[in-house]
Short mmCIF file of N, CA and C in Angstrom, two decimals:
data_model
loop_
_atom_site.label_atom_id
_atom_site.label_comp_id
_atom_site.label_asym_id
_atom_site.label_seq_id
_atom_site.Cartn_x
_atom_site.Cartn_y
_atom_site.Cartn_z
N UNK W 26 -10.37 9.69 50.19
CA UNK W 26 -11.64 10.16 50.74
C UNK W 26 -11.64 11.69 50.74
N UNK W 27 -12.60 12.11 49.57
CA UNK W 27 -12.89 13.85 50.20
C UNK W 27 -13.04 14.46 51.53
N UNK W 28 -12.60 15.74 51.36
CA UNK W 28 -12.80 16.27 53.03
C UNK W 28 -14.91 16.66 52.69
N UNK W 29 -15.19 16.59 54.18
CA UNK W 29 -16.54 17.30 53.62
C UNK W 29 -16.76 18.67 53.85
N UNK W 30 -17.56 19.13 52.98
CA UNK W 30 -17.66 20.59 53.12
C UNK W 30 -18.44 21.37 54.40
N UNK W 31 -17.55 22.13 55.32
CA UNK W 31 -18.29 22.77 55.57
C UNK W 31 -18.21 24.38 56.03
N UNK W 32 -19.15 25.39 57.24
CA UNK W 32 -18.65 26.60 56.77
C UNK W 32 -17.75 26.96 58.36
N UNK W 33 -18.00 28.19 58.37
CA UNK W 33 -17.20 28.22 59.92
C UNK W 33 -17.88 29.67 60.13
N UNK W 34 -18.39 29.95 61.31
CA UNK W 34 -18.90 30.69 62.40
C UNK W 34 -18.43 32.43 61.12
N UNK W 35 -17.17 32.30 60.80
CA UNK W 35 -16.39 33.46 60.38
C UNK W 35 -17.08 33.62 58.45
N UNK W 36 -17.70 32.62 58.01
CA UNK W 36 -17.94 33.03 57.10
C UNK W 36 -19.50 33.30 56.68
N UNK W 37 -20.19 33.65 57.62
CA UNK W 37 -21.35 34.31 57.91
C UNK W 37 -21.27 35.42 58.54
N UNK W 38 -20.50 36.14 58.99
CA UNK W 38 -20.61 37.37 59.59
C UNK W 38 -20.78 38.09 59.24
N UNK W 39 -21.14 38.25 57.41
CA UNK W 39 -21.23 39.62 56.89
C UNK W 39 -22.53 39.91 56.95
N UNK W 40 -23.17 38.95 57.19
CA UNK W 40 -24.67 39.14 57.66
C UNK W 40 -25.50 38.69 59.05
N UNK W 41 -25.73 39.85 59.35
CA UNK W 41 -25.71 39.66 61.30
C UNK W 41 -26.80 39.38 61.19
N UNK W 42 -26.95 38.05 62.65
CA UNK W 42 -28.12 37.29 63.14
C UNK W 42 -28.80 38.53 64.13
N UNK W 43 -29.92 38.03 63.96
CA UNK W 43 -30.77 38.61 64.84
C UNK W 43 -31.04 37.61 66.37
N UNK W 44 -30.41 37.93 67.10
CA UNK W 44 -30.91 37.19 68.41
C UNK W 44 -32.12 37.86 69.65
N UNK W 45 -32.94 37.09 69.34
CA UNK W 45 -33.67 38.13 71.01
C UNK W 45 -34.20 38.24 72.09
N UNK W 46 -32.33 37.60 72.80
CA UNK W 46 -31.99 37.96 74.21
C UNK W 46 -30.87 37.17 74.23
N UNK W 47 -30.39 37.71 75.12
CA UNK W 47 -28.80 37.48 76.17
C UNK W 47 -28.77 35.68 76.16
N UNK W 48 -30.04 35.42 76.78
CA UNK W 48 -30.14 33.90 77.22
C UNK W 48 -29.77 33.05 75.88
N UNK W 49 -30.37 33.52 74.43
CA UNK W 49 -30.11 32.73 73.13
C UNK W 49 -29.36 33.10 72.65
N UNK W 50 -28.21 34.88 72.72
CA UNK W 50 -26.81 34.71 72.28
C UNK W 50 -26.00 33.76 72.75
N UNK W 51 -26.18 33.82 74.41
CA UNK W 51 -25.28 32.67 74.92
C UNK W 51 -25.28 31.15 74.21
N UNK W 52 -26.60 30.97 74.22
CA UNK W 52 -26.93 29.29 73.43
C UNK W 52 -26.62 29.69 72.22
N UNK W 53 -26.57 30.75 71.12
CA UNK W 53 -25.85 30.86 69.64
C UNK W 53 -24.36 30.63 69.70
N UNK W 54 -24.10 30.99 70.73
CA UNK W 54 -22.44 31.45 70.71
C UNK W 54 -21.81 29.97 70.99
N UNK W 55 -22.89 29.50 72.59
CA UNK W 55 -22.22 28.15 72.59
C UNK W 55 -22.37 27.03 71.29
N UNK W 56 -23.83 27.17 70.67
CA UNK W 56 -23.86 26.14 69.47
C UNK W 56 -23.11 26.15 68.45
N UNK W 57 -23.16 27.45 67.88
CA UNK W 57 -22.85 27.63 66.61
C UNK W 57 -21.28 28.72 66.38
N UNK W 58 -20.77 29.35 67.23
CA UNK W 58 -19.61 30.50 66.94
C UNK W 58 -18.34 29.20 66.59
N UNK W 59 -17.84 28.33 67.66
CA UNK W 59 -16.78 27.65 67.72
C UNK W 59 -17.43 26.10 66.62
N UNK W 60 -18.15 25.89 66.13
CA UNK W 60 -18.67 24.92 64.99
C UNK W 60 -18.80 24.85 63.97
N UNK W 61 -18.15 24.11 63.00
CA UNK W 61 -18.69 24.25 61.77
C UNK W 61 -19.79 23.41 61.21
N UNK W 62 -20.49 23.35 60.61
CA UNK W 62 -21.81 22.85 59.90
C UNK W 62 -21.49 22.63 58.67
N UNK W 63 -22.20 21.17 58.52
CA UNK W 63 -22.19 20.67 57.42
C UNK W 63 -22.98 20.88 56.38
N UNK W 64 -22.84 20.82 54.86
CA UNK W 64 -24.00 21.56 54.60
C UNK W 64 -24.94 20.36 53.88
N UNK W 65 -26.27 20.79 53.88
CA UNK W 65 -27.18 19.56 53.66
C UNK W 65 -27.02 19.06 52.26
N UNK W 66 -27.33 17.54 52.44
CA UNK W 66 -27.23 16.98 51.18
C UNK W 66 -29.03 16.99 50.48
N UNK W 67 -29.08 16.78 49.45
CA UNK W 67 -30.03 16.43 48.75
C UNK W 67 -30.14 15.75 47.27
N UNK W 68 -31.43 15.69 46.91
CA UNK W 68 -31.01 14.59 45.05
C UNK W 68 -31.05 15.90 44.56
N UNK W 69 -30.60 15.67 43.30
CA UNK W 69 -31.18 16.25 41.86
C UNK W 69 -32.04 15.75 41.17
N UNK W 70 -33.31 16.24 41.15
CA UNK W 70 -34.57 15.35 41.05
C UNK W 70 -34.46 15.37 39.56
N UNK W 71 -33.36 16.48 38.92
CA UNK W 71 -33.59 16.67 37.37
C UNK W 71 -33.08 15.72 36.80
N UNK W 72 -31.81 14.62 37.75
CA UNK W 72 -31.51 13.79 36.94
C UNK W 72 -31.83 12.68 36.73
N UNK W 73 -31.62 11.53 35.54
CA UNK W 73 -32.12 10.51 35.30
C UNK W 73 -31.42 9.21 35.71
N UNK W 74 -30.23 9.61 36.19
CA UNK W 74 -29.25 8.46 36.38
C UNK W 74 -29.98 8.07 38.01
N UNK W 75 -30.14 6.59 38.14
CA UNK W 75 -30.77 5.25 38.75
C UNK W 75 -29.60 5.69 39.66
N UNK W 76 -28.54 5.43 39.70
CA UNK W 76 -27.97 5.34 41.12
C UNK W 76 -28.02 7.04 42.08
N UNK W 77 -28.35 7.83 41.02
CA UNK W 77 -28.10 8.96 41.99
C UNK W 77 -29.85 8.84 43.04
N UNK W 78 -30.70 8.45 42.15
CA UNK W 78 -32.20 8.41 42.96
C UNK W 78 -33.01 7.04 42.29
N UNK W 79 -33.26 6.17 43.21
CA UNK W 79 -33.72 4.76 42.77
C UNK W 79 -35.30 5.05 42.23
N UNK W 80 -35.72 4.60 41.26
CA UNK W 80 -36.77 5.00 40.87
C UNK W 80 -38.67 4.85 41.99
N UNK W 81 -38.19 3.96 42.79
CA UNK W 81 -39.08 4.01 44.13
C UNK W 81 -39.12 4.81 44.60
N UNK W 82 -37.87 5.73 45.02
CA UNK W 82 -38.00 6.62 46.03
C UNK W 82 -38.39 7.90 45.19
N UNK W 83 -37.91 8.04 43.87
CA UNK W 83 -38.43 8.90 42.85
C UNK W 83 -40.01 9.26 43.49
N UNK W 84 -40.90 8.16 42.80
CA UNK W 84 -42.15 7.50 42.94
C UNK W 84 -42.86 8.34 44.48
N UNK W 85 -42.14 7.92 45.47
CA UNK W 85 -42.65 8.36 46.65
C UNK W 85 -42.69 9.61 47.17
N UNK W 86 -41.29 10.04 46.17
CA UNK W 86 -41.13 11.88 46.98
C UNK W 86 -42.39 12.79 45.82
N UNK W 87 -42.74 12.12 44.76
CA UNK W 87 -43.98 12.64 43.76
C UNK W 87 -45.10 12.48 44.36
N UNK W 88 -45.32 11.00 44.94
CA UNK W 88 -46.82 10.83 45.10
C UNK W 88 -46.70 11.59 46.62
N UNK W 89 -46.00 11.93 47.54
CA UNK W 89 -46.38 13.05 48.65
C UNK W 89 -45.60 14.65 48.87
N UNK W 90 -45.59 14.92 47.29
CA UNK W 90 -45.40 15.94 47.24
C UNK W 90 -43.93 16.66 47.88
N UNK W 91 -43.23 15.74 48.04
CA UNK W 91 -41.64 16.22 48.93
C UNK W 91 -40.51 16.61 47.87
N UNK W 92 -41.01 16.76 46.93
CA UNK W 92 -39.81 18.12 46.12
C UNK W 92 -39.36 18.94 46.37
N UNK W 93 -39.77 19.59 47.04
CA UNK W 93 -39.41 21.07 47.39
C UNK W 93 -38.44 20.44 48.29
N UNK W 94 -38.49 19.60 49.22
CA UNK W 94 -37.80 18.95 50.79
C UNK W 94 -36.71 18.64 50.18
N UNK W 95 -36.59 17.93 48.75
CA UNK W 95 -35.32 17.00 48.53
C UNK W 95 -34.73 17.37 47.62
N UNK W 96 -34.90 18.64 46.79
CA UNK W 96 -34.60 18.86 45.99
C UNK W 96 -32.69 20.09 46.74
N UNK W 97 -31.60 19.76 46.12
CA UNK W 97 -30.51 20.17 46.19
C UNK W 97 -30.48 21.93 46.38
N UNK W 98 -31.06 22.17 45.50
CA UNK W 98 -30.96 23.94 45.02
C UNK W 98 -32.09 24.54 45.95
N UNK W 99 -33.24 24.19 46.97
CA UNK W 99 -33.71 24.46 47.76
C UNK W 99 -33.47 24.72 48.76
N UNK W 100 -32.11 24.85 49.12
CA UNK W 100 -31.29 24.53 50.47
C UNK W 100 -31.70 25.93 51.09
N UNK W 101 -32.10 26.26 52.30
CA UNK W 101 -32.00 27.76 53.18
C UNK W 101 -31.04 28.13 53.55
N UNK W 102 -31.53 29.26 53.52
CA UNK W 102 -30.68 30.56 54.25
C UNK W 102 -29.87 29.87 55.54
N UNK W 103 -28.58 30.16 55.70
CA UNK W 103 -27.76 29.38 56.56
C UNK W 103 -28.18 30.30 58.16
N UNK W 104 -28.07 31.47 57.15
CA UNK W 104 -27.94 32.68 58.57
C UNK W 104 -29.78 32.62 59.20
N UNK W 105 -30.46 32.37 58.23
CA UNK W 105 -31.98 32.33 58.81
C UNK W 105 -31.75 30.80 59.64
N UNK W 106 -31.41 29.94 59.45
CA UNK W 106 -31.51 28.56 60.19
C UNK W 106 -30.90 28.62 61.21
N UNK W 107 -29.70 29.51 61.64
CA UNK W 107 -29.12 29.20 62.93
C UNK W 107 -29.62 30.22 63.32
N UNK W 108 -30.47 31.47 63.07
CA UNK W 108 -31.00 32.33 63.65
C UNK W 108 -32.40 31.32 64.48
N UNK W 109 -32.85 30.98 63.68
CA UNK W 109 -34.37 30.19 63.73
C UNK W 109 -33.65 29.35 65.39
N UNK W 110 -32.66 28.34 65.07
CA UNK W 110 -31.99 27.52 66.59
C UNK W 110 -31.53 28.08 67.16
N UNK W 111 -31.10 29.12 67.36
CA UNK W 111 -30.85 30.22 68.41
C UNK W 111 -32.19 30.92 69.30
N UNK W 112 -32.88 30.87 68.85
CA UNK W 112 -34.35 31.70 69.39
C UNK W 112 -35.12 30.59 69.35
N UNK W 113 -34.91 29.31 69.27
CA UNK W 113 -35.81 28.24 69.91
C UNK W 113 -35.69 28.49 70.73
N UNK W 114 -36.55 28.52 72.14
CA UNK W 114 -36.36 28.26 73.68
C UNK W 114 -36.29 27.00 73.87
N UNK W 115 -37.35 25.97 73.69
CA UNK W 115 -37.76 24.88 74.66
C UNK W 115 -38.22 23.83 73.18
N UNK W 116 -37.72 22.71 73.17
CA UNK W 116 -38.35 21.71 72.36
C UNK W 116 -39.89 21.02 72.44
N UNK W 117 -40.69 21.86 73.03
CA UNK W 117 -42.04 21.61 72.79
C UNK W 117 -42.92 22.89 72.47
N UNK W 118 -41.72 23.77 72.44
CA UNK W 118 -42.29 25.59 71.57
C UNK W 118 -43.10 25.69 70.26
N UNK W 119 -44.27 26.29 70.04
CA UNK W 119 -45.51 25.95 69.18
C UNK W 119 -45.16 27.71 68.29
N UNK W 120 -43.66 27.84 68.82
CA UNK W 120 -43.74 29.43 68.17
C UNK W 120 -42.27 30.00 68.32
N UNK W 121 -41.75 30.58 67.36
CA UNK W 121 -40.22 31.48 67.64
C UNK W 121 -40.01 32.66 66.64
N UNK W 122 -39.31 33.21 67.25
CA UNK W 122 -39.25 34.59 66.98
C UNK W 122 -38.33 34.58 66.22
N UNK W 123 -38.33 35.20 64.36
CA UNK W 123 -37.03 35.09 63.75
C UNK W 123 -37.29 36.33 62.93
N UNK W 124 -35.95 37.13 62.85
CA UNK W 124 -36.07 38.26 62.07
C UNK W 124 -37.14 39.51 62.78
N UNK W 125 -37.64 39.34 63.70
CA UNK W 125 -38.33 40.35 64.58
C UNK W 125 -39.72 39.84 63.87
N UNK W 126 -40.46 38.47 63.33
CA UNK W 126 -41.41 37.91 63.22
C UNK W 126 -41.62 36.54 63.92
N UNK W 127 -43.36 36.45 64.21
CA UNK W 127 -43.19 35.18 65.05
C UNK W 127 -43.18 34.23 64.08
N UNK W 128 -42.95 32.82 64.00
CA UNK W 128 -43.26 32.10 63.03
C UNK W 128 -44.12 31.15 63.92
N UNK W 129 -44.84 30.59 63.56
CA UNK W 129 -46.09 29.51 64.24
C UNK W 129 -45.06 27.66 64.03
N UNK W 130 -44.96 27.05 64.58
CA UNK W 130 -44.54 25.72 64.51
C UNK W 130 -45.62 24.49 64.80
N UNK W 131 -46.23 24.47 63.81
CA UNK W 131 -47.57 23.68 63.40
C UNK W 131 -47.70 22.99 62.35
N UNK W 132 -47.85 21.98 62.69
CA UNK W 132 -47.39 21.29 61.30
C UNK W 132 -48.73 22.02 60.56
N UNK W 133 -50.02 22.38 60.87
CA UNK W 133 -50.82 23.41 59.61
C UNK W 133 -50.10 24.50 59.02
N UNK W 134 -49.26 25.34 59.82
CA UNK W 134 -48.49 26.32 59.43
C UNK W 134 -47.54 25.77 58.26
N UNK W 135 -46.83 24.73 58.56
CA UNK W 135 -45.61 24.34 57.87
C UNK W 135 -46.16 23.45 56.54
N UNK W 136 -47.38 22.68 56.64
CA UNK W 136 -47.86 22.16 55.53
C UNK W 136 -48.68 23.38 54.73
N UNK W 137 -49.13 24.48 55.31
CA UNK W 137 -49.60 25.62 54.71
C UNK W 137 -47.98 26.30 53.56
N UNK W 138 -47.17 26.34 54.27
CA UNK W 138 -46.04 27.39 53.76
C UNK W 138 -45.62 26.09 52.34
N UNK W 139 -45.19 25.10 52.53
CA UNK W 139 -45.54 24.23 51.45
C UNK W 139 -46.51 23.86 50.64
N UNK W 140 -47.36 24.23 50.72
CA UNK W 140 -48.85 23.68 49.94
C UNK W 140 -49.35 22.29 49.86
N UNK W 141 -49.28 21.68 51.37
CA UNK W 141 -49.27 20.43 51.42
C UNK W 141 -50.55 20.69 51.99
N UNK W 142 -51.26 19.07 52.12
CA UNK W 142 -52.70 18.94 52.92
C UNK W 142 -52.45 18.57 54.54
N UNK W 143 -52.97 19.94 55.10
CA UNK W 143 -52.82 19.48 56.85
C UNK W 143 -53.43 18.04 57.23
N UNK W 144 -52.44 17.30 57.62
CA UNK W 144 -53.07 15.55 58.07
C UNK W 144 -53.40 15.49 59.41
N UNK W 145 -54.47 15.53 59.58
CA UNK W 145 -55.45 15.59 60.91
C UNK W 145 -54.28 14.94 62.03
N UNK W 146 -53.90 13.52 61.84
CA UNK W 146 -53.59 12.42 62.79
C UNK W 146 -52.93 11.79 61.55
N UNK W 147 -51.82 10.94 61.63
CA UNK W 147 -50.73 10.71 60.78
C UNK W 147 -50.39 9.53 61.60
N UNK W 148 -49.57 8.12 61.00
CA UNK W 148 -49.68 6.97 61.54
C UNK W 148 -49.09 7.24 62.67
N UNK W 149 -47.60 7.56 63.00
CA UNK W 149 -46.75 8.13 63.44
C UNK W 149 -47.70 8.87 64.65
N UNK W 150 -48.25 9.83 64.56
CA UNK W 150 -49.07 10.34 65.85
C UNK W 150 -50.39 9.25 66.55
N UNK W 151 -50.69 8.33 66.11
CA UNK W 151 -51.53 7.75 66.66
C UNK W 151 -50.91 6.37 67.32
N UNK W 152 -49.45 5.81 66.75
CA UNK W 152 -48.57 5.23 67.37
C UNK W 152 -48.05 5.73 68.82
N UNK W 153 -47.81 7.12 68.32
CA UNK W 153 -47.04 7.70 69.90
C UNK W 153 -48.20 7.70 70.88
N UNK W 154 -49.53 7.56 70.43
CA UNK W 154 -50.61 8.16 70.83
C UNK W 154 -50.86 6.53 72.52
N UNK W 155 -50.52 5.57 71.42
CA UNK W 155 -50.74 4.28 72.06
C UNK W 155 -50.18 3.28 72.30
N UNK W 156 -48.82 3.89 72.90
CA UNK W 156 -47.37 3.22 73.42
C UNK W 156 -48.13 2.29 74.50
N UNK W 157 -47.59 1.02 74.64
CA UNK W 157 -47.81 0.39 75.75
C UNK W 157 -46.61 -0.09 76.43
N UNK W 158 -46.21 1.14 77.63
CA UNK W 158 -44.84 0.92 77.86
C UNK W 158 -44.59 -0.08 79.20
N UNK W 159 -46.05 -0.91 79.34
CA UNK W 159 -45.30 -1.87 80.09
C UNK W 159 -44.83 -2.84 79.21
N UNK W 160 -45.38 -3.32 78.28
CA UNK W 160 -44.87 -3.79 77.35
C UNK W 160 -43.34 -3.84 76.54
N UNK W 161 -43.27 -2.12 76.25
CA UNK W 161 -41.95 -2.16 76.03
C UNK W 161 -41.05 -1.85 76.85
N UNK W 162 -41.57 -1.93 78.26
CA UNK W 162 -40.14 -2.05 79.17
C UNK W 162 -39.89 -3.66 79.40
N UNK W 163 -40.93 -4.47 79.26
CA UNK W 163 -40.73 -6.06 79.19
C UNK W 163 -39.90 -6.53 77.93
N UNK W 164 -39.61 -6.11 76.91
CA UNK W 164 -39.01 -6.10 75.61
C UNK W 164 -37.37 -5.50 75.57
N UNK W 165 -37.27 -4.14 76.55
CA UNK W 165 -36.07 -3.88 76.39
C UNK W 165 -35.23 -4.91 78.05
N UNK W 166 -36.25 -5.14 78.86
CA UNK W 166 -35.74 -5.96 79.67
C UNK W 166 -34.66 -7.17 79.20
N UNK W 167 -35.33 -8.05 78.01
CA UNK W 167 -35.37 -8.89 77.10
C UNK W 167 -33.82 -8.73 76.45
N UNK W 168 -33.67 -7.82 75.56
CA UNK W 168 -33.11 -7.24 74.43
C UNK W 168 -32.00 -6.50 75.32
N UNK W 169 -31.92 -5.81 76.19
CA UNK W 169 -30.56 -5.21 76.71
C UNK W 169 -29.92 -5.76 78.06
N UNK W 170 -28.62 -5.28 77.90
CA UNK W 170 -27.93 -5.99 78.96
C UNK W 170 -27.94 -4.59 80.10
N UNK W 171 -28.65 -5.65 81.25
CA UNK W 171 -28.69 -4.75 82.68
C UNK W 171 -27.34 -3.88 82.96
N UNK W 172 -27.41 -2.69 83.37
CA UNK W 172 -26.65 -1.84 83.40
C UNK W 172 -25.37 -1.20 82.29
N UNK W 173 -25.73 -1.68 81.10
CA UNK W 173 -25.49 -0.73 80.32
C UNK W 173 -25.64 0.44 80.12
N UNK W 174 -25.04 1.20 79.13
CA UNK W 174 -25.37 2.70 78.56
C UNK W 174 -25.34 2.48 76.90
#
């Protein structure tokens, strides 16, 4: 079994993060200084061989435009991405500060920076939209054993 690749806190330092404030060095330092990160996988959309990409999923990442997403050699900036999770504040933040710019977190923004079509309401949002959680607390009642974790 290969080891998997990844980097370590020490081999990014030649290019300093921008953090901005005390409160998100601390959360950089705790996430990312003592961690290493794995680095992302993706296809090679250039190739033709069936087992590396099944020709369905081929099919699907064309007809919605997700090349750019899956493609290998697209991979980001390591030092911009843990900059970007360092200056998240709060997981419902509509905005973060990277490089001394704001960036907007909208999916219009983010389907804009891709050249995708902003989707009003998406199945997925109109699902979350109309949870019926007495329902699914009667279901996990069902399905799990009382006092588990």
């Amino acid at each position: 079994m290969s080891r998997k690749r990844t980097r370590s806190f020490k081999n990014f330092a030649k290019n300093p993060i921008v953090i901005q404030n005390e409160e998100a060095r601390e959360r950089f330092d705790s996430i990312f200084k003592n961690q290493s990160r794995m680095l992302e996988k993706g296809f090679n959309l250039e190739s033709n061989e069936k087992v590396v990409m099944p020709l369905s999923i081929r099919k699907t990442i064309s007809a919605l435009n997700w090349e750019q997403f899956c493609d290998v050699r697209s991979m980001p900036d390591e030092n911009l991405v843990r900059e970007f999770y360092a200056n998240l504040t709060t997981s419902d933040a509509n905005k973060v500060l990277v490089r001394k710019k704001t960036v907007p977190l909208t999916s219009k923004s983010i389907n804009d920076f891709f050249n995708l079509p902003d989707v009003k309401e998406d199945e997925y949002s109109a699902m979350k939209m109309n949870i019926n959680w007495d329902f699914l607390e009667q279901v996990l009642k069902v399905v799990t054993n009382l006092g588990s974790q």
